[in-house]
Amino acid sequence: MAVYYNTNRKYVVKTTKGENMKVSFLLETALFQGIAPQELETLLPRLRMHKEQFSKGAIIYHAGERIRELGIVVSGRIQIETYDLWGNRSVLDSIGPKTIFAETYACLPDEVMLVTVSASEDSEVYFLDAHAMIKAASTHPALIQNLLTLTAQKNLNLSRRIFHTSAKTIRARLQSYLSFEATRQHSNDFYLPFNRQQLADYLSVDRSALSNELSKMQKEGYLRIHKNHVIFPKTKTR
């Protein structure tokens, strides 16, 4: 038997070690905010939750399929991307632990997915039945409120990407995105969630052209960059 306190030490739950780890993890996700540990323990069997592992590069969901389960990243990193008929890829998002994905499609099981979800690192994922979750919301209204908040956040992320890619030049796209990351991470010394190819796909530019522009910006003193580590040494204006 183990005792778990959430981050605000508001709730306490006593349970077995394995279940304690699961409950403690889920309580830290946005989907289960405002739900007491005891409630969550009784709720989980109804949601038919199960965990799966994916190796780097594995496809979790294919574009064109219909799904009923949303995912929560336990470890690793998941990428949301689209491909056109010629195989060109656009990265829409890259998400890490405690983040939910595919919730919109899972809640609309008759709609085919327009995106592909893959593991960009070795990853573990919890899957939950979305229909069962909606039914459970009658006694756990916080679930729907949290899901609505998450959906709104996803829409904001997509709008933000459109903003980053609306600039006509590669430098302007980089400046928009890197400025956002520095603000989001509250530091001029930060790590990008993408590798170089993924960043190029996210900004919808050629990888070589992106690398050339980053090299120019580094030579001009705008930034220092090594792999996905970026440092703004000083403020410069064009």
PDB file of C-alpha atoms in Angstrom:
ATOM      1  CA  MET A   1       0.000   0.000   0.000  1.00  0.00           C
ATOM      2  CA  ALA A   2       1.278   3.485  -0.933  1.00  0.00           C
ATOM      3  CA  VAL A   3       0.204   7.066  -0.281  1.00  0.00           C
ATOM      4  CA  TYR A   4       0.184   9.693  -3.025  1.00  0.00           C
ATOM      5  CA  TYR A   5      -0.167  13.481  -2.681  1.00  0.00           C
ATOM      6  CA  ASN A   6      -0.831  15.547  -5.774  1.00  0.00           C
ATOM      7  CA  THR A   7       1.362  18.573  -6.539  1.00  0.00           C
ATOM      8  CA  ASN A   8      -0.807  20.923  -4.490  1.00  0.00           C
ATOM      9  CA  ARG A   9      -1.072  18.357  -1.687  1.00  0.00           C
ATOM     10  CA  LYS A  10      -4.827  18.737  -1.966  1.00  0.00           C
ATOM     11  CA  TYR A  11      -5.689  15.080  -2.392  1.00  0.00           C
ATOM     12  CA  VAL A  12      -4.371  11.885  -0.857  1.00  0.00           C
ATOM     13  CA  VAL A  13      -4.942   8.405  -2.189  1.00  0.00           C
ATOM     14  CA  LYS A  14      -3.921   5.051  -0.765  1.00  0.00           C
ATOM     15  CA  THR A  15      -3.554   2.251  -3.271  1.00  0.00           C
ATOM     16  CA  THR A  16      -1.233  -0.456  -4.505  1.00  0.00           C
ATOM     17  CA  LYS A  17       2.103   0.635  -5.947  1.00  0.00           C
ATOM     18  CA  GLY A  18       1.276  -0.040  -9.601  1.00  0.00           C
ATOM     19  CA  GLU A  19      -2.089   1.659  -9.481  1.00  0.00           C
ATOM     20  CA  ASN A  20      -0.602   4.506  -7.473  1.00  0.00           C
ATOM     21  CA  MET A  21       1.918   5.239 -10.210  1.00  0.00           C
ATOM     22  CA  LYS A  22      -0.826   5.257 -12.844  1.00  0.00           C
ATOM     23  CA  VAL A  23      -3.151   7.501 -10.834  1.00  0.00           C
ATOM     24  CA  SER A  24      -0.372   9.887  -9.807  1.00  0.00           C
ATOM     25  CA  PHE A  25       0.696  10.270 -13.437  1.00  0.00           C
ATOM     26  CA  LEU A  26      -2.812  10.888 -14.752  1.00  0.00           C
ATOM     27  CA  LEU A  27      -3.578  13.442 -12.058  1.00  0.00           C
ATOM     28  CA  GLU A  28      -0.742  15.560 -13.461  1.00  0.00           C
ATOM     29  CA  THR A  29      -2.329  15.646 -16.936  1.00  0.00           C
ATOM     30  CA  ALA A  30      -4.666  18.397 -18.068  1.00  0.00           C
ATOM     31  CA  LEU A  31      -7.415  15.893 -18.891  1.00  0.00           C
ATOM     32  CA  PHE A  32      -7.926  14.849 -15.264  1.00  0.00           C
ATOM     33  CA  GLN A  33      -7.481  18.182 -13.523  1.00  0.00           C
ATOM     34  CA  GLY A  34     -10.056  18.714 -10.765  1.00  0.00           C
ATOM     35  CA  ILE A  35     -10.773  15.011 -10.297  1.00  0.00           C
ATOM     36  CA  ALA A  36      -9.964  13.466  -6.927  1.00  0.00           C
ATOM     37  CA  PRO A  37      -7.704  10.385  -6.876  1.00  0.00           C
ATOM     38  CA  GLN A  38     -10.460   8.195  -5.432  1.00  0.00           C
ATOM     39  CA  GLU A  39     -12.784   9.258  -8.259  1.00  0.00           C
ATOM     40  CA  LEU A  40     -10.112   8.546 -10.826  1.00  0.00           C
ATOM     41  CA  GLU A  41      -9.484   5.061  -9.484  1.00  0.00           C
ATOM     42  CA  THR A  42     -13.138   4.128  -9.900  1.00  0.00           C
ATOM     43  CA  LEU A  43     -13.360   5.899 -13.262  1.00  0.00           C
ATOM     44  CA  LEU A  44     -10.403   4.251 -15.030  1.00  0.00           C
ATOM     45  CA  PRO A  45     -11.979   0.799 -15.559  1.00  0.00           C
ATOM     46  CA  ARG A  46     -14.898   2.488 -17.326  1.00  0.00           C
ATOM     47  CA  LEU A  47     -12.512   4.241 -19.710  1.00  0.00           C
ATOM     48  CA  ARG A  48     -10.932   0.914 -20.793  1.00  0.00           C
ATOM     49  CA  MET A  49      -7.482   2.396 -20.465  1.00  0.00           C
ATOM     50  CA  HIS A  50      -4.481   0.401 -21.640  1.00  0.00           C
ATOM     51  CA  LYS A  51      -0.821   1.176 -22.304  1.00  0.00           C
ATOM     52  CA  GLU A  52       1.183   0.414 -25.456  1.00  0.00           C
ATOM     53  CA  GLN A  53       4.823   0.900 -26.435  1.00  0.00           C
ATOM     54  CA  PHE A  54       6.060   2.243 -29.779  1.00  0.00           C
ATOM     55  CA  SER A  55       9.571   2.246 -31.185  1.00  0.00           C
ATOM     56  CA  LYS A  56      10.981   5.362 -32.853  1.00  0.00           C
ATOM     57  CA  GLY A  57       9.375   5.871 -36.257  1.00  0.00           C
ATOM     58  CA  ALA A  58       6.379   3.632 -35.553  1.00  0.00           C
ATOM     59  CA  ILE A  59       2.993   4.821 -36.826  1.00  0.00           C
ATOM     60  CA  ILE A  60       0.393   5.084 -34.077  1.00  0.00           C
ATOM     61  CA  TYR A  61      -2.506   6.287 -36.229  1.00  0.00           C
ATOM     62  CA  HIS A  62      -2.619   6.497 -40.030  1.00  0.00           C
ATOM     63  CA  ALA A  63      -4.341   9.272 -41.958  1.00  0.00           C
ATOM     64  CA  GLY A  64      -7.558   7.901 -43.414  1.00  0.00           C
ATOM     65  CA  GLU A  65      -8.480   5.598 -40.531  1.00  0.00           C
ATOM     66  CA  ARG A  66     -11.300   6.021 -38.031  1.00  0.00           C
ATOM     67  CA  ILE A  67     -10.480   5.800 -34.344  1.00  0.00           C
ATOM     68  CA  ARG A  68     -12.274   5.588 -30.997  1.00  0.00           C
ATOM     69  CA  GLU A  69      -9.379   6.027 -28.582  1.00  0.00           C
ATOM     70  CA  LEU A  70      -7.499   9.179 -27.636  1.00  0.00           C
ATOM     71  CA  GLY A  71      -3.921   8.947 -26.418  1.00  0.00           C
ATOM     72  CA  ILE A  72      -1.888  10.354 -23.542  1.00  0.00           C
ATOM     73  CA  VAL A  73       1.891  10.341 -23.924  1.00  0.00           C
ATOM     74  CA  VAL A  74       3.514   8.579 -20.959  1.00  0.00           C
ATOM     75  CA  SER A  75       7.117   8.842 -22.170  1.00  0.00           C
ATOM     76  CA  GLY A  76       8.963   9.714 -25.350  1.00  0.00           C
ATOM     77  CA  ARG A  77       7.689  12.074 -28.032  1.00  0.00           C
ATOM     78  CA  ILE A  78       4.808  11.935 -30.501  1.00  0.00           C
ATOM     79  CA  GLN A  79       4.581  13.800 -33.797  1.00  0.00           C
ATOM     80  CA  ILE A  80       1.457  14.946 -35.647  1.00  0.00           C
ATOM     81  CA  GLU A  81       2.042  15.292 -39.376  1.00  0.00           C
ATOM     82  CA  THR A  82       0.378  15.360 -42.784  1.00  0.00           C
ATOM     83  CA  TYR A  83       1.491  14.029 -46.168  1.00  0.00           C
ATOM     84  CA  ASP A  84       0.289  15.145 -49.573  1.00  0.00           C
ATOM     85  CA  LEU A  85      -0.178  12.853 -52.598  1.00  0.00           C
ATOM     86  CA  TRP A  86       3.471  13.366 -53.570  1.00  0.00           C
ATOM     87  CA  GLY A  87       4.800  12.339 -50.169  1.00  0.00           C
ATOM     88  CA  ASN A  88       5.693  15.822 -48.950  1.00  0.00           C
ATOM     89  CA  ARG A  89       5.432  16.046 -45.175  1.00  0.00           C
ATOM     90  CA  SER A  90       4.281  18.891 -42.942  1.00  0.00           C
ATOM     91  CA  VAL A  91       4.780  18.636 -39.175  1.00  0.00           C
ATOM     92  CA  LEU A  92       1.822  20.111 -37.303  1.00  0.00           C
ATOM     93  CA  ASP A  93       2.955  19.453 -33.746  1.00  0.00           C
ATOM     94  CA  SER A  94       5.424  17.571 -31.552  1.00  0.00           C
ATOM     95  CA  ILE A  95       4.202  16.599 -28.087  1.00  0.00           C
ATOM     96  CA  GLY A  96       5.792  15.072 -24.996  1.00  0.00           C
ATOM     97  CA  PRO A  97       4.725  13.348 -21.769  1.00  0.00           C
ATOM     98  CA  LYS A  98       1.349  14.096 -20.141  1.00  0.00           C
ATOM     99  CA  THR A  99      -0.007  15.505 -23.412  1.00  0.00           C
ATOM    100  CA  ILE A 100      -3.217  14.277 -25.033  1.00  0.00           C
ATOM    101  CA  PHE A 101      -3.597  13.610 -28.765  1.00  0.00           C
ATOM    102  CA  ALA A 102      -6.221  12.474 -31.303  1.00  0.00           C
ATOM    103  CA  GLU A 103      -9.054  13.531 -28.988  1.00  0.00           C
ATOM    104  CA  THR A 104     -11.059  15.286 -31.727  1.00  0.00           C
ATOM    105  CA  TYR A 105     -11.101  12.263 -34.026  1.00  0.00           C
ATOM    106  CA  ALA A 106     -11.765   9.872 -31.150  1.00  0.00           C
ATOM    107  CA  CYS A 107     -14.825  11.900 -30.171  1.00  0.00           C
ATOM    108  CA  LEU A 108     -16.006  11.887 -33.823  1.00  0.00           C
ATOM    109  CA  PRO A 109     -15.468   8.223 -34.771  1.00  0.00           C
ATOM    110  CA  ASP A 110     -17.253   8.570 -38.141  1.00  0.00           C
ATOM    111  CA  GLU A 111     -14.685  11.113 -39.324  1.00  0.00           C
ATOM    112  CA  VAL A 112     -11.510   9.846 -40.990  1.00  0.00           C
ATOM    113  CA  MET A 113      -8.209  11.169 -39.687  1.00  0.00           C
ATOM    114  CA  LEU A 114      -6.549  13.821 -41.831  1.00  0.00           C
ATOM    115  CA  VAL A 115      -3.242  13.486 -39.975  1.00  0.00           C
ATOM    116  CA  THR A 116      -0.727  10.765 -39.215  1.00  0.00           C
ATOM    117  CA  VAL A 117       0.470  10.240 -35.642  1.00  0.00           C
ATOM    118  CA  SER A 118       3.908   8.677 -35.174  1.00  0.00           C
ATOM    119  CA  ALA A 119       6.531   8.174 -32.477  1.00  0.00           C
ATOM    120  CA  SER A 120       9.541  10.430 -33.024  1.00  0.00           C
ATOM    121  CA  GLU A 121      11.245   8.675 -30.079  1.00  0.00           C
ATOM    122  CA  ASP A 122      10.714   5.355 -28.334  1.00  0.00           C
ATOM    123  CA  SER A 123       7.429   6.075 -26.573  1.00  0.00           C
ATOM    124  CA  GLU A 124       4.752   4.744 -24.240  1.00  0.00           C
ATOM    125  CA  VAL A 125       1.126   5.798 -24.596  1.00  0.00           C
ATOM    126  CA  TYR A 126      -2.039   5.364 -22.536  1.00  0.00           C
ATOM    127  CA  PHE A 127      -5.163   4.908 -24.674  1.00  0.00           C
ATOM    128  CA  LEU A 128      -8.687   5.722 -23.449  1.00  0.00           C
ATOM    129  CA  ASP A 129     -12.077   5.070 -25.016  1.00  0.00           C
ATOM    130  CA  ALA A 130     -13.483   8.514 -25.920  1.00  0.00           C
ATOM    131  CA  HIS A 131     -17.129   7.380 -26.067  1.00  0.00           C
ATOM    132  CA  ALA A 132     -16.857   5.866 -22.591  1.00  0.00           C
ATOM    133  CA  MET A 133     -15.260   9.086 -21.363  1.00  0.00           C
ATOM    134  CA  ILE A 134     -18.142  11.179 -22.711  1.00  0.00           C
ATOM    135  CA  LYS A 135     -20.641   8.886 -20.987  1.00  0.00           C
ATOM    136  CA  ALA A 136     -18.677   9.169 -17.745  1.00  0.00           C
ATOM    137  CA  ALA A 137     -18.866  12.949 -17.953  1.00  0.00           C
ATOM    138  CA  SER A 138     -22.435  12.829 -16.647  1.00  0.00           C
ATOM    139  CA  THR A 139     -20.999  12.043 -13.211  1.00  0.00           C
ATOM    140  CA  HIS A 140     -17.593  13.664 -13.799  1.00  0.00           C
ATOM    141  CA  PRO A 141     -18.334  17.001 -15.552  1.00  0.00           C
ATOM    142  CA  ALA A 142     -14.721  18.140 -15.137  1.00  0.00           C
ATOM    143  CA  LEU A 143     -13.795  15.722 -17.925  1.00  0.00           C
ATOM    144  CA  ILE A 144     -15.766  17.637 -20.550  1.00  0.00           C
ATOM    145  CA  GLN A 145     -14.538  20.982 -19.272  1.00  0.00           C
ATOM    146  CA  ASN A 146     -10.944  19.755 -19.453  1.00  0.00           C
ATOM    147  CA  LEU A 147     -11.477  18.265 -22.905  1.00  0.00           C
ATOM    148  CA  LEU A 148     -12.920  21.548 -24.169  1.00  0.00           C
ATOM    149  CA  THR A 149      -9.924  23.435 -22.785  1.00  0.00           C
ATOM    150  CA  LEU A 150      -7.529  21.011 -24.443  1.00  0.00           C
ATOM    151  CA  THR A 151      -9.321  21.307 -27.774  1.00  0.00           C
ATOM    152  CA  ALA A 152      -9.145  25.087 -27.597  1.00  0.00           C
ATOM    153  CA  GLN A 153      -5.416  24.850 -26.878  1.00  0.00           C
ATOM    154  CA  LYS A 154      -4.912  22.613 -29.921  1.00  0.00           C
ATOM    155  CA  ASN A 155      -6.735  25.122 -32.112  1.00  0.00           C
ATOM    156  CA  LEU A 156      -4.451  27.829 -30.757  1.00  0.00           C
ATOM    157  CA  ASN A 157      -1.385  25.743 -31.591  1.00  0.00           C
ATOM    158  CA  LEU A 158      -2.565  25.280 -35.185  1.00  0.00           C
ATOM    159  CA  SER A 159      -3.269  28.998 -35.487  1.00  0.00           C
ATOM    160  CA  ARG A 160       0.202  29.718 -34.132  1.00  0.00           C
ATOM    161  CA  ARG A 161       1.789  27.501 -36.787  1.00  0.00           C
ATOM    162  CA  ILE A 162      -0.132  29.353 -39.491  1.00  0.00           C
ATOM    163  CA  PHE A 163       1.253  32.573 -38.056  1.00  0.00           C
ATOM    164  CA  HIS A 164       4.834  31.226 -38.139  1.00  0.00           C
ATOM    165  CA  THR A 165       4.534  29.990 -41.728  1.00  0.00           C
ATOM    166  CA  SER A 166       2.733  33.050 -43.119  1.00  0.00           C
ATOM    167  CA  ALA A 167       6.008  34.968 -43.486  1.00  0.00           C
ATOM    168  CA  LYS A 168       7.458  34.870 -47.006  1.00  0.00           C
ATOM    169  CA  THR A 169      11.138  34.381 -46.104  1.00  0.00           C
ATOM    170  CA  ILE A 170      12.820  31.556 -44.214  1.00  0.00           C
ATOM    171  CA  ARG A 171      14.490  34.019 -41.859  1.00  0.00           C
ATOM    172  CA  ALA A 172      11.192  35.641 -40.968  1.00  0.00           C
ATOM    173  CA  ARG A 173       9.665  32.235 -40.252  1.00  0.00           C
ATOM    174  CA  LEU A 174      12.618  31.317 -38.066  1.00  0.00           C
ATOM    175  CA  GLN A 175      12.489  34.613 -36.216  1.00  0.00           C
ATOM    176  CA  SER A 176       8.776  34.162 -35.549  1.00  0.00           C
ATOM    177  CA  TYR A 177       9.119  30.593 -34.315  1.00  0.00           C
ATOM    178  CA  LEU A 178      12.325  31.038 -32.305  1.00  0.00           C
ATOM    179  CA  SER A 179      10.954  34.163 -30.646  1.00  0.00           C
ATOM    180  CA  PHE A 180       7.873  32.210 -29.634  1.00  0.00           C
ATOM    181  CA  GLU A 181       9.951  29.351 -28.179  1.00  0.00           C
ATOM    182  CA  ALA A 182      12.109  31.764 -26.191  1.00  0.00           C
ATOM    183  CA  THR A 183       8.961  33.356 -24.776  1.00  0.00           C
ATOM    184  CA  ARG A 184       7.281  30.015 -24.089  1.00  0.00           C
ATOM    185  CA  GLN A 185      10.342  28.643 -22.290  1.00  0.00           C
ATOM    186  CA  HIS A 186      11.041  31.960 -20.509  1.00  0.00           C
ATOM    187  CA  SER A 187      14.673  31.897 -21.564  1.00  0.00           C
ATOM    188  CA  ASN A 188      17.058  32.996 -24.310  1.00  0.00           C
ATOM    189  CA  ASP A 189      18.820  29.653 -23.796  1.00  0.00           C
ATOM    190  CA  PHE A 190      16.457  26.836 -24.749  1.00  0.00           C
ATOM    191  CA  TYR A 191      15.974  23.546 -26.607  1.00  0.00           C
ATOM    192  CA  LEU A 192      13.733  23.076 -29.603  1.00  0.00           C
ATOM    193  CA  PRO A 193      11.258  20.152 -29.615  1.00  0.00           C
ATOM    194  CA  PHE A 194      12.288  19.395 -33.228  1.00  0.00           C
ATOM    195  CA  ASN A 195      15.396  18.138 -34.981  1.00  0.00           C
ATOM    196  CA  ARG A 196      16.522  20.025 -38.096  1.00  0.00           C
ATOM    197  CA  GLN A 197      14.358  18.047 -40.546  1.00  0.00           C
ATOM    198  CA  GLN A 198      11.302  18.272 -38.312  1.00  0.00           C
ATOM    199  CA  LEU A 199      11.806  22.019 -37.901  1.00  0.00           C
ATOM    200  CA  ALA A 200      12.002  22.416 -41.678  1.00  0.00           C
ATOM    201  CA  ASP A 201       8.803  20.402 -42.077  1.00  0.00           C
ATOM    202  CA  TYR A 202       7.059  22.410 -39.356  1.00  0.00           C
ATOM    203  CA  LEU A 203       7.974  25.706 -41.034  1.00  0.00           C
ATOM    204  CA  SER A 204       7.263  24.275 -44.519  1.00  0.00           C
ATOM    205  CA  VAL A 205      10.723  25.042 -45.916  1.00  0.00           C
ATOM    206  CA  ASP A 206      13.549  23.056 -47.475  1.00  0.00           C
ATOM    207  CA  ARG A 207      15.924  21.547 -44.913  1.00  0.00           C
ATOM    208  CA  SER A 208      19.103  22.683 -46.678  1.00  0.00           C
ATOM    209  CA  ALA A 209      17.767  26.203 -47.089  1.00  0.00           C
ATOM    210  CA  LEU A 210      16.798  26.248 -43.415  1.00  0.00           C
ATOM    211  CA  SER A 211      20.267  25.099 -42.343  1.00  0.00           C
ATOM    212  CA  ASN A 212      21.893  27.734 -44.562  1.00  0.00           C
ATOM    213  CA  GLU A 213      19.761  30.474 -43.057  1.00  0.00           C
ATOM    214  CA  LEU A 214      20.522  29.343 -39.504  1.00  0.00           C
ATOM    215  CA  SER A 215      24.227  29.345 -40.381  1.00  0.00           C
ATOM    216  CA  LYS A 216      23.958  32.908 -41.694  1.00  0.00           C
ATOM    217  CA  MET A 217      22.106  34.040 -38.585  1.00  0.00           C
ATOM    218  CA  GLN A 218      24.776  32.472 -36.405  1.00  0.00           C
ATOM    219  CA  LYS A 219      27.600  34.171 -38.338  1.00  0.00           C
ATOM    220  CA  GLU A 220      25.782  37.497 -38.033  1.00  0.00           C
ATOM    221  CA  GLY A 221      25.488  37.069 -34.261  1.00  0.00           C
ATOM    222  CA  TYR A 222      21.733  36.685 -34.054  1.00  0.00           C
ATOM    223  CA  LEU A 223      22.015  33.360 -32.269  1.00  0.00           C
ATOM    224  CA  ARG A 224      24.141  30.346 -31.460  1.00  0.00           C
ATOM    225  CA  ILE A 225      22.779  26.923 -32.303  1.00  0.00           C
ATOM    226  CA  HIS A 226      24.021  23.366 -31.861  1.00  0.00           C
ATOM    227  CA  LYS A 227      21.587  20.657 -32.943  1.00  0.00           C
ATOM    228  CA  ASN A 228      18.363  21.700 -31.158  1.00  0.00           C
ATOM    229  CA  HIS A 229      20.048  23.914 -28.526  1.00  0.00           C
ATOM    230  CA  VAL A 230      19.536  27.629 -29.243  1.00  0.00           C
ATOM    231  CA  ILE A 231      21.070  30.611 -27.458  1.00  0.00           C
ATOM    232  CA  PHE A 232      20.287  34.245 -28.162  1.00  0.00           C
ATOM    233  CA  PRO A 233      23.521  35.940 -26.991  1.00  0.00           C
ATOM    234  CA  LYS A 234      22.195  39.453 -27.495  1.00  0.00           C
ATOM    235  CA  THR A 235      19.351  41.364 -29.070  1.00  0.00           C
ATOM    236  CA  LYS A 236      19.817  42.461 -32.621  1.00  0.00           C
ATOM    237  CA  THR A 237      17.544  44.364 -34.949  1.00  0.00           C
ATOM    238  CA  ARG A 238      17.500  44.235 -38.691  1.00  0.00           C
TER     239      ARG A 238
END
